[in-house]
Short mmCIF file of C-alpha atoms in Angstrom, two decimals:
data_model
loop_
_atom_site.label_atom_id
_atom_site.label_comp_id
_atom_site.label_asym_id
_atom_site.label_seq_id
_atom_site.Cartn_x
_atom_site.Cartn_y
_atom_site.Cartn_z
CA MET A 264 0.00 0.00 0.00
CA THR A 265 1.33 3.43 -0.95
CA LEU A 266 0.04 6.62 0.65
CA LEU A 267 0.27 9.67 -1.61
CA VAL A 268 -0.61 13.27 -0.74
CA PHE A 269 -1.25 15.78 -3.55
CA PHE A 270 -2.42 19.35 -2.89
CA GLY A 271 -3.84 18.38 0.50
CA LEU A 272 -5.82 15.42 -0.83
CA THR A 273 -4.89 11.96 0.41
CA SER A 274 -5.31 9.01 -1.91
CA THR A 275 -4.61 5.44 -0.88
CA ILE A 276 -3.50 3.25 -3.76
CA THR A 277 -3.66 -0.48 -3.06
CA ASN A 278 -1.90 -2.92 -5.40
CA ALA A 279 -2.35 -0.58 -8.36
CA SER A 280 0.49 -2.24 -10.24
CA THR A 281 -1.38 -5.57 -10.27
CA THR A 282 -4.98 -4.37 -10.69
CA LEU A 283 -4.50 -1.75 -13.44
CA ASP A 284 -3.24 -2.19 -17.00
CA PHE A 285 -0.24 0.07 -17.57
CA GLY A 286 0.69 -1.58 -20.86
CA PRO A 287 4.37 -1.16 -21.76
CA LEU A 288 4.82 1.33 -18.90
CA LYS A 289 4.58 -1.45 -16.31
CA SER A 290 8.27 -2.31 -16.73
CA LEU A 291 9.20 1.26 -15.70
CA ILE A 292 7.72 0.90 -12.20
CA GLY A 293 10.54 1.09 -9.67
CA THR A 294 13.69 3.13 -9.04
CA TRP A 295 16.31 3.90 -11.69
CA LYS A 296 19.79 5.38 -11.30
CA THR A 297 22.31 6.74 -13.78
CA VAL A 298 24.95 4.32 -15.03
CA GLN A 299 28.60 5.10 -14.32
CA SER A 300 29.19 7.35 -17.35
CA GLY A 301 26.38 9.70 -16.32
CA GLY A 302 24.28 12.09 -18.37
CA ILE A 303 24.95 15.36 -20.21
CA ASP A 304 22.96 18.60 -19.95
CA VAL A 305 23.53 21.44 -22.43
CA SER A 306 21.74 24.60 -21.33
CA PRO A 307 22.00 28.37 -21.93
CA ALA A 308 24.73 29.77 -19.68
CA GLN A 309 24.07 32.50 -17.15
CA LYS A 310 25.58 36.00 -17.25
CA GLY A 311 29.17 35.97 -15.99
CA SER A 312 29.80 32.31 -16.87
CA LYS A 313 32.95 31.09 -18.64
CA VAL A 314 31.14 30.65 -21.97
CA GLY A 315 29.19 33.89 -21.64
CA GLN A 316 25.48 34.63 -21.34
CA GLY A 317 23.48 32.37 -23.63
CA GLY A 318 26.44 30.21 -24.61
CA PRO A 319 26.26 26.39 -24.38
CA ALA A 320 26.90 25.36 -20.76
CA VAL A 321 27.76 21.65 -20.63
CA GLU A 322 27.01 19.94 -17.32
CA PRO A 323 27.72 16.21 -16.67
CA PHE A 324 25.15 14.80 -14.22
CA TYR A 325 23.74 11.76 -12.46
CA GLU A 326 20.12 11.24 -11.48
CA VAL A 327 17.49 9.13 -9.78
CA ILE A 328 14.03 8.54 -11.29
CA THR A 329 11.30 6.69 -9.39
CA PHE A 330 8.09 5.55 -11.13
CA ILE A 331 5.09 4.77 -8.91
CA PRO A 332 1.74 3.28 -10.05
CA VAL A 333 -1.07 5.54 -8.88
CA ALA A 334 -4.56 5.40 -10.38
CA ASP A 335 -6.84 5.45 -13.39
CA ALA A 336 -9.14 8.14 -14.76
CA ILE A 337 -11.85 8.67 -17.39
CA ASN A 338 -11.84 11.86 -19.47
CA ALA A 339 -15.08 13.19 -21.00
CA SER A 340 -16.79 9.79 -20.56
CA ASP A 341 -14.68 8.35 -23.39
CA GLN A 342 -10.91 8.32 -22.74
CA TYR A 343 -9.64 5.81 -20.18
CA LEU A 344 -6.17 6.41 -18.75
CA THR A 345 -3.90 4.69 -16.26
CA ALA A 346 -1.26 6.81 -14.54
CA ILE A 347 2.27 6.29 -13.30
CA TYR A 348 3.66 9.13 -11.19
CA TYR A 349 7.37 9.89 -11.39
CA GLU A 350 9.96 11.84 -9.43
CA GLN A 351 13.19 12.87 -11.16
CA GLU A 352 16.12 14.40 -9.27
CA VAL A 353 19.26 15.44 -11.15
CA PHE A 354 22.66 16.25 -9.59
CA ARG A 355 25.83 17.86 -10.95
CA LYS A 356 28.75 15.40 -10.99
CA ARG A 357 31.27 18.13 -10.16
CA ASP A 358 29.79 19.06 -6.76
CA ASN A 359 26.78 16.74 -6.18
CA GLY A 360 24.44 19.74 -6.12
CA LYS A 361 20.87 19.18 -7.29
CA PHE A 362 20.14 21.40 -10.29
CA HIS A 363 16.96 19.91 -11.69
CA ASP A 364 13.81 18.56 -10.04
CA GLN A 365 10.84 17.25 -12.02
CA ARG A 366 7.48 15.76 -11.02
CA GLY A 367 5.05 14.28 -13.49
CA TYR A 368 2.94 11.46 -14.85
CA PHE A 369 3.16 8.97 -17.67
CA LEU A 370 -0.45 8.32 -18.77
CA TYR A 371 -1.34 5.21 -20.80
CA ASP A 372 -4.28 5.32 -23.23
CA LYS A 373 -4.77 1.66 -24.21
CA LYS A 374 -7.61 2.25 -26.67
CA ASN A 375 -5.65 4.73 -28.77
CA GLN A 376 -2.22 3.27 -27.94
CA LEU A 377 -0.84 6.61 -26.77
CA VAL A 378 1.31 7.67 -23.83
CA TYR A 379 1.30 11.19 -22.41
CA ASN A 380 4.18 12.70 -20.46
CA SER A 381 2.72 15.41 -18.24
CA PHE A 382 5.19 17.18 -15.94
CA CYS A 383 6.17 20.39 -14.17
CA VAL A 384 9.51 21.85 -13.16
CA PRO A 385 9.95 24.45 -10.38
CA ARG A 386 10.64 27.30 -12.78
CA GLY A 387 6.98 28.09 -13.49
CA VAL A 388 6.80 25.71 -16.46
CA CYS A 389 4.58 22.67 -17.17
CA ILE A 390 4.57 20.47 -20.28
CA VAL A 391 2.22 17.88 -21.81
CA SER A 392 3.66 15.77 -24.65
CA GLU A 393 2.45 12.59 -26.31
CA GLY A 394 3.71 9.65 -28.32
CA LYS A 395 2.81 6.21 -29.65
CA ALA A 396 2.76 3.56 -26.90
CA GLY A 397 5.60 1.05 -26.82
CA SER A 398 8.91 0.36 -25.11
CA LYS A 399 10.44 3.14 -27.22
CA ILE A 400 8.40 6.34 -27.28
CA ASP A 401 8.93 9.57 -29.19
CA PHE A 402 7.13 12.34 -27.32
CA THR A 403 6.28 15.65 -28.96
CA THR A 404 4.32 18.67 -27.83
CA SER A 405 2.67 21.72 -29.36
CA SER A 406 2.08 25.23 -28.07
CA GLU A 407 -1.18 24.02 -26.49
CA GLY A 408 0.87 21.63 -24.33
CA ILE A 409 3.02 24.33 -22.73
CA ALA A 410 2.04 26.42 -19.68
CA GLN A 411 4.45 28.93 -18.19
CA SER A 412 4.58 31.98 -15.98
CA LYS A 413 4.53 35.48 -17.43
CA PHE A 414 8.18 35.93 -16.46
CA MET A 415 9.18 32.84 -18.42
CA VAL A 416 7.07 33.87 -21.41
CA ASP A 417 8.84 37.23 -21.43
CA SER A 418 12.37 36.10 -20.50
CA ALA A 419 12.98 32.41 -21.20
CA SER A 420 9.98 31.00 -23.02
CA THR A 421 9.62 27.32 -23.90
CA THR A 422 8.49 27.02 -27.51
CA GLY A 423 8.63 23.25 -27.97
CA PHE A 424 9.60 19.96 -26.37
CA ASN A 425 10.45 16.50 -27.68
CA MET A 426 11.80 13.42 -26.00
CA MET A 427 12.81 9.90 -26.92
CA ILE A 428 12.72 7.28 -24.17
CA ASP A 429 13.84 3.71 -24.84
CA PHE A 430 13.40 0.88 -22.33
CA THR A 431 13.41 -2.05 -24.75
CA GLU A 432 16.41 -3.58 -22.99
CA LYS A 433 15.54 -5.21 -19.66
CA ASP A 434 16.33 -3.01 -16.65
CA LYS A 435 17.95 -0.30 -18.79
CA LEU A 436 16.48 3.07 -19.74
CA HIS A 437 17.89 5.60 -22.19
CA TYR A 438 16.45 9.00 -23.00
CA SER A 439 17.34 12.10 -24.94
CA GLN A 440 15.28 15.27 -25.01
CA THR A 441 15.32 18.80 -26.37
CA THR A 442 13.52 21.79 -24.90
CA ASN A 443 13.36 24.61 -27.42
CA LEU A 444 13.76 27.97 -25.73
CA LYS A 445 13.76 31.63 -26.63
CA ILE A 446 16.18 33.19 -24.17
CA TYR A 447 18.45 36.25 -24.22
CA GLY A 448 16.69 37.29 -27.42
CA LYS A 449 17.54 34.19 -29.45
CA PRO A 450 16.57 30.51 -29.80
CA PHE A 451 18.42 27.82 -27.85
CA ALA A 452 18.02 24.03 -27.98
CA HIS A 453 18.40 22.89 -24.37
CA SER A 454 19.29 19.18 -24.49
CA ASP A 455 19.62 16.34 -22.00
CA SER A 456 20.55 12.68 -22.44
CA SER A 457 21.22 9.87 -20.00
CA THR A 458 21.21 6.11 -19.50
CA LEU A 459 19.86 4.59 -16.28
CA GLU A 460 19.62 1.12 -14.76
CA LYS A 461 16.79 -0.25 -12.61
CA VAL A 462 17.96 -0.76 -9.04
CA GLN A 463 14.70 -1.85 -7.38
#
């Protein structure tokens, strides 16, 4: 039994992983950690950095992602979804400092064989992307799938997001993603890639 608290509401999920159909997402349930080589983040550098404001800042990292089965839902009396919640925490290799935190859901639509990746990051940005269900998924989003604060719209707007996640190999997960930004008055393709192994 897992006890989850979201926005003050308590939901008790009992044996969700055995009673609900998560399709190909079932093999993700558990905790994953970066393999020895780690991941690479390429983001727009801050003012005063070595590469200069808006230059490509390359940051090697390691991370932990935990996928938890949660619940199912029906949208507009027609779309049936099952949901896996995930927590992603990313740390710089050079000093072990956490520099990215993400919370979201993978949603499985069995009827239409789609998976949605719905997540938020603590910068005032939330994304919804979708892709064809399978053990390798290419997620894409449109402008309708991006919500962001006025500051981010004006200063560092997200204009697109795509991600490839591949878990065809048992207990191994690889992903690469690009967040298209408009920052410092020009476009920037913020990219991340990593390989993780299932540890429990």
